[in-house]
Coordinates of C-alpha atoms in Angstrom, one line a residue:
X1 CA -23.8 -99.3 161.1
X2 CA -23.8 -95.9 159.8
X3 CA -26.5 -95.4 156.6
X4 CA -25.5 -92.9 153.9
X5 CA -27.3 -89.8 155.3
X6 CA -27.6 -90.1 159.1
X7 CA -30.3 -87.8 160.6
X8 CA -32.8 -88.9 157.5
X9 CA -33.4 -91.9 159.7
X10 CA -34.7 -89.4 162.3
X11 CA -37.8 -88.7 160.3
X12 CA -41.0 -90.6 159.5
X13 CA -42.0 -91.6 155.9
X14 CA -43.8 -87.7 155.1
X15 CA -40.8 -86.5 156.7
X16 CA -38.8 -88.3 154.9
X17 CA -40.6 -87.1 151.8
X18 CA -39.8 -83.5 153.0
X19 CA -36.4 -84.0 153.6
X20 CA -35.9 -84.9 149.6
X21 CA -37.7 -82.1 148.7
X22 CA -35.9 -79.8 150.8
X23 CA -32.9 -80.9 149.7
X24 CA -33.1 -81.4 145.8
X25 CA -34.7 -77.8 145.8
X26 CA -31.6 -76.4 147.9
X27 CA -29.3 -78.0 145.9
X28 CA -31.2 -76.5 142.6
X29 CA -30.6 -73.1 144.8
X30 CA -33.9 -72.0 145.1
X31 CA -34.4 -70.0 148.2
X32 CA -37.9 -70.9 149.2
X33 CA -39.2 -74.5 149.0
X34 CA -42.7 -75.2 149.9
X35 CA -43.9 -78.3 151.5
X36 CA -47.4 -79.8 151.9
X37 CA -47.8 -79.2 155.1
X38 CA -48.8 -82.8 156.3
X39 CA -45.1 -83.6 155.1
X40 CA -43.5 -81.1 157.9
X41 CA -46.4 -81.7 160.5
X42 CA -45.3 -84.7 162.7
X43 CA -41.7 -83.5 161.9
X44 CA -41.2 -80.0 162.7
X45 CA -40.1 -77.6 160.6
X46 CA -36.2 -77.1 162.6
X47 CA -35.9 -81.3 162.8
X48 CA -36.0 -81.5 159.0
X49 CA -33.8 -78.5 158.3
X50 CA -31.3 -79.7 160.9
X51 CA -31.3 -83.2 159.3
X52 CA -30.5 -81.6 155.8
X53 CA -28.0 -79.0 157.4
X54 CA -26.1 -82.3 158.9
X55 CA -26.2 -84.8 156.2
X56 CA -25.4 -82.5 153.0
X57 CA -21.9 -80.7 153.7
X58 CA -22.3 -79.8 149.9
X59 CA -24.7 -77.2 151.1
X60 CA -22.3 -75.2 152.4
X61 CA -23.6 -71.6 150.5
X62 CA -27.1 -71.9 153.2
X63 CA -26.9 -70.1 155.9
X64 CA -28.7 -72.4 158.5
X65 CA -28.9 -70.1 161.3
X66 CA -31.4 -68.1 159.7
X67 CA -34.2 -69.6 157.9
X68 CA -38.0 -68.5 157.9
X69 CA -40.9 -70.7 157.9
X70 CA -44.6 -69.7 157.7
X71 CA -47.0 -71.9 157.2
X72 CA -50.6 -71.5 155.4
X73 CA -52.9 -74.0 156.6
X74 CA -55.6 -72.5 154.2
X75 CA -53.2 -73.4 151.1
X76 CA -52.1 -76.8 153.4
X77 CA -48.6 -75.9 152.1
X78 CA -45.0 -74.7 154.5
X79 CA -42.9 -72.4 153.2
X80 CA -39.3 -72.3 154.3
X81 CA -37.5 -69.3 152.9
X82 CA -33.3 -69.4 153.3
X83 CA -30.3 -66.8 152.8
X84 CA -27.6 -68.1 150.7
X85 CA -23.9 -67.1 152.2
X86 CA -22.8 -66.5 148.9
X87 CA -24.7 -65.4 145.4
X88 CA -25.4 -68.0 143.0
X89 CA -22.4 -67.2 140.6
X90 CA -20.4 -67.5 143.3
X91 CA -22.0 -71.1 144.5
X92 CA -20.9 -72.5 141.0
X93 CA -17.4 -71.2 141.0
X94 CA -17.0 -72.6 144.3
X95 CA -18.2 -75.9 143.7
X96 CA -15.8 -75.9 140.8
X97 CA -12.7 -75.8 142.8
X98 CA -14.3 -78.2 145.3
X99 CA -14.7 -81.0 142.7
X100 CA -11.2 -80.3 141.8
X101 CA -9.6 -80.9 145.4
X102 CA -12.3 -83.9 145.6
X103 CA -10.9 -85.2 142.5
X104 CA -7.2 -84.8 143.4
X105 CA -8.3 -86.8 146.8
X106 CA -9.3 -89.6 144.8
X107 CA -6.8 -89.9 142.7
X108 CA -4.3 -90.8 145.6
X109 CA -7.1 -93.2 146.7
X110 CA -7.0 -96.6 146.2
X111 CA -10.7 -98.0 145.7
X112 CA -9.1 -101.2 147.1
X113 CA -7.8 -100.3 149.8
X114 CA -8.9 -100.8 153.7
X115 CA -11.4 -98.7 155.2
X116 CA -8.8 -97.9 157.3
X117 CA -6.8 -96.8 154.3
X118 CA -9.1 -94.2 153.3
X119 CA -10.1 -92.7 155.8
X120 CA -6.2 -92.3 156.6
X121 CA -5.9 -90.7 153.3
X122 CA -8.2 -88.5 153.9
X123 CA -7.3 -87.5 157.4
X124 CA -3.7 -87.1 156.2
X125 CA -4.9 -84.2 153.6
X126 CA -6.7 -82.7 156.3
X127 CA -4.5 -82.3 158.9
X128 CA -1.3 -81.5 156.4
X129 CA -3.1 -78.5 154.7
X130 CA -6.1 -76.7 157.2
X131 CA -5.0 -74.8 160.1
X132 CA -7.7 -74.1 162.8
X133 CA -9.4 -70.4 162.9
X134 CA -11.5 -68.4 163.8
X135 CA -12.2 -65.2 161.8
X136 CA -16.0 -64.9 162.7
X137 CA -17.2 -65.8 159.4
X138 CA -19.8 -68.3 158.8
X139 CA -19.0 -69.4 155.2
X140 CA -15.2 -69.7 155.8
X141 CA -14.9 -70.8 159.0
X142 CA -18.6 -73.2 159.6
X143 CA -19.1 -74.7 155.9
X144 CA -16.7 -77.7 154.4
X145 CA -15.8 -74.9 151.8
X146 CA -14.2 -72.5 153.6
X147 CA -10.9 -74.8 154.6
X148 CA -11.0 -75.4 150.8
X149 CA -11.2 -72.3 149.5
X150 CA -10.3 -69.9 151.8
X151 CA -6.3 -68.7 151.0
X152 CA -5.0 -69.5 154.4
X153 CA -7.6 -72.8 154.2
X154 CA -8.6 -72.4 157.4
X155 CA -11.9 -72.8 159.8
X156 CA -13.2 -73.8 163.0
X157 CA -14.0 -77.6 164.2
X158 CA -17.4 -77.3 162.2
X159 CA -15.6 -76.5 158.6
X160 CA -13.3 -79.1 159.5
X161 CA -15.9 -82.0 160.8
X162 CA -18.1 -81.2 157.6
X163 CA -15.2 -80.8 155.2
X164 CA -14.2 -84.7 156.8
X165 CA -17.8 -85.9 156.0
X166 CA -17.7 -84.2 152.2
X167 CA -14.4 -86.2 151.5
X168 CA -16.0 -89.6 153.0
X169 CA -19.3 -89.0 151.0
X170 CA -17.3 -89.1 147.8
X171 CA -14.9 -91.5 147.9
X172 CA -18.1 -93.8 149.8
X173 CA -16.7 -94.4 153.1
X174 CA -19.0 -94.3 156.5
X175 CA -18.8 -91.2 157.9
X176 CA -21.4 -88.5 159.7
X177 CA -21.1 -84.9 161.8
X178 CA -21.7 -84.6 165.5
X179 CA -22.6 -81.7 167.4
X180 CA -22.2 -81.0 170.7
X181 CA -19.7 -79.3 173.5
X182 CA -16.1 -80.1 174.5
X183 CA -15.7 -78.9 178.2
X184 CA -18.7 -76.7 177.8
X185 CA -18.0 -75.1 174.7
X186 CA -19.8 -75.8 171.3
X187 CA -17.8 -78.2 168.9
X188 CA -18.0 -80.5 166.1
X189 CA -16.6 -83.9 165.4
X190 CA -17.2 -86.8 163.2
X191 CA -18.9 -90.9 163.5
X192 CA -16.9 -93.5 161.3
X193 CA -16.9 -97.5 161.2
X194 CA -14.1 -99.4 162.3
X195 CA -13.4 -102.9 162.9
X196 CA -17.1 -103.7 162.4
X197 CA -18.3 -101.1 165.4
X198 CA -19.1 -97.1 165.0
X199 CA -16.7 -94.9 166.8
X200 CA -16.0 -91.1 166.9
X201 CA -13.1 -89.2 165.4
X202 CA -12.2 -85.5 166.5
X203 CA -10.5 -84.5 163.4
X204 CA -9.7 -80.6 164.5
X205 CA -7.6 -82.1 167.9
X206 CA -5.2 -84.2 164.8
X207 CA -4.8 -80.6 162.8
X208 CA -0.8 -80.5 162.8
X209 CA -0.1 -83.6 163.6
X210 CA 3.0 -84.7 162.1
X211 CA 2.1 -88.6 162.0
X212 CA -1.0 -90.5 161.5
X213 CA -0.3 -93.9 162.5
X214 CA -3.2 -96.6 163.6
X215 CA -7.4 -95.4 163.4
X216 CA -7.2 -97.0 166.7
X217 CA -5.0 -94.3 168.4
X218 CA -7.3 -91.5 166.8
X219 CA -10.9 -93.0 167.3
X220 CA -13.1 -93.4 171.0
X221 CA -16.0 -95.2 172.1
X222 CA -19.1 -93.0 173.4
X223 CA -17.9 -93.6 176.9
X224 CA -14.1 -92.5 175.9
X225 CA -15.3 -88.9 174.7
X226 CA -17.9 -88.8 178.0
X227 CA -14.7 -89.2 180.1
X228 CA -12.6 -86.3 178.5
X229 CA -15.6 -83.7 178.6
X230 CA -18.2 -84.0 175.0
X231 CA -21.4 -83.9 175.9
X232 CA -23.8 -84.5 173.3
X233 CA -27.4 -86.3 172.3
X234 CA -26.2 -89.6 173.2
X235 CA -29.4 -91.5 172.8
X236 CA -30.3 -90.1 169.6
X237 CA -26.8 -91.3 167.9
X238 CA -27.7 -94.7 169.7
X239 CA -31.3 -94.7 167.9
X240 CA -29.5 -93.9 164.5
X241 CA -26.6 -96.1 164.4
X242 CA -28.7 -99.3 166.4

């Protein structure tokens, strides 16, 4: 079954140990973090950062793509310096009229309703309010903010996968990000439960959809997405999800 945060399980126990550093310092929005470096040294430096990038959709002010790392094996520490998208004033009025469209979410969630029930919510608010788009900007169109926030609440199938996995994170449903191509070009979907298995959802090929009926209609096995053209790291999922 699918664990809280996914990729975490790719790490060993120091890496592990790095992951929550990284993370608690990012979300305190510091800009460097320094690790011991034994922490980061049977899991690279790019593993641990992709791990974070994937599991925390809340972190949507870092711009992943270009982080520096140096390490200083006389001091035995890593340091892994990041750009924010955004400044830091910014950040917080962002994340206030995130937790506002989070609230308004579960307020017209029923905590005991089906899985399938929630996640239909959720793909329902989705689908009926963000338009796909690409402007060529990596806050609005990559982060699970931009479809929020943006006036036109638009983005691209990596806003839209992450913005899918922030909504399932709060209301505490099973949910994680999947990268990979469709027919050769880079996209994003989304790994749920459902009846008892794990199963991928492609959230951005539902945007318009005037009906969402049964999860069954909407969700494929591994082989199912192979067939019409994803490619991604198919073994690693397996490891994670096993």
């Amino acid at each position: 079954m699918l664990p809280p945060v996914l990729y975490r399980h790719i790490l060993d126990e120091r890496g592990k140990e790095a992951y929550r550093i990284l993370t608690d310092s990012l979300l305190h929005l510091k800009t460097e973090v320094r690790l011991p470096y034994s922490y980061a040294e049977s899991n690279d430096v790019q593993t641990l950062v992709k791990a974070v990038s994937l599991d925390h959709p809340e972190l949507f002010y870092i711009n992943w793509w270009q982080y520096r790392s140096q390490a200083s094996f006389f001091c035995s520490h890593v340091t892994i310096c990041f750009d924010f998208l955004i400044d830091t004033a910014s950040v917080k009025v962002c994340w206030l009229a995130i937790e506002k469209e989070i609230a308004k979410l579960k307020h017209i969630t029923s905590d005991n309703g089906s899985l399938w029930s929630r996640y239909k919510t959720i793909i329902k608010h989705i689908v009926s309010t963000v338009h796909y788009n690409d402007t060529g900007s990596a806050f609005w169109d990559h982060t699970a903010a931009g479809p929020i926030l943006s006036s036109e609440h638009t983005a691209v199938c990596e806003g839209i996968a992450k913005l899918f996995l922030l909504y399932c994170q709060h209301l505490y449903i099973p949910c994680a990000i999947v990268i990979g191509t469709l027919d050769s070009s880079p996209h994003a979907w989304n790994l749920i439960e459902y009846n008892g298995s794990v199963r991928y959802i492609d959230i951005t090929s539902l945007i318009g959809s005037p009906v969402i009926i049964g999860l069954s209609l909407y969700t494929k096995t591994e082989e199912q997405l192979l067939l019409d053209g994803y490619q991604w790291n198919t073994s690693q999922i397996r490891r994670l999800v096993s």
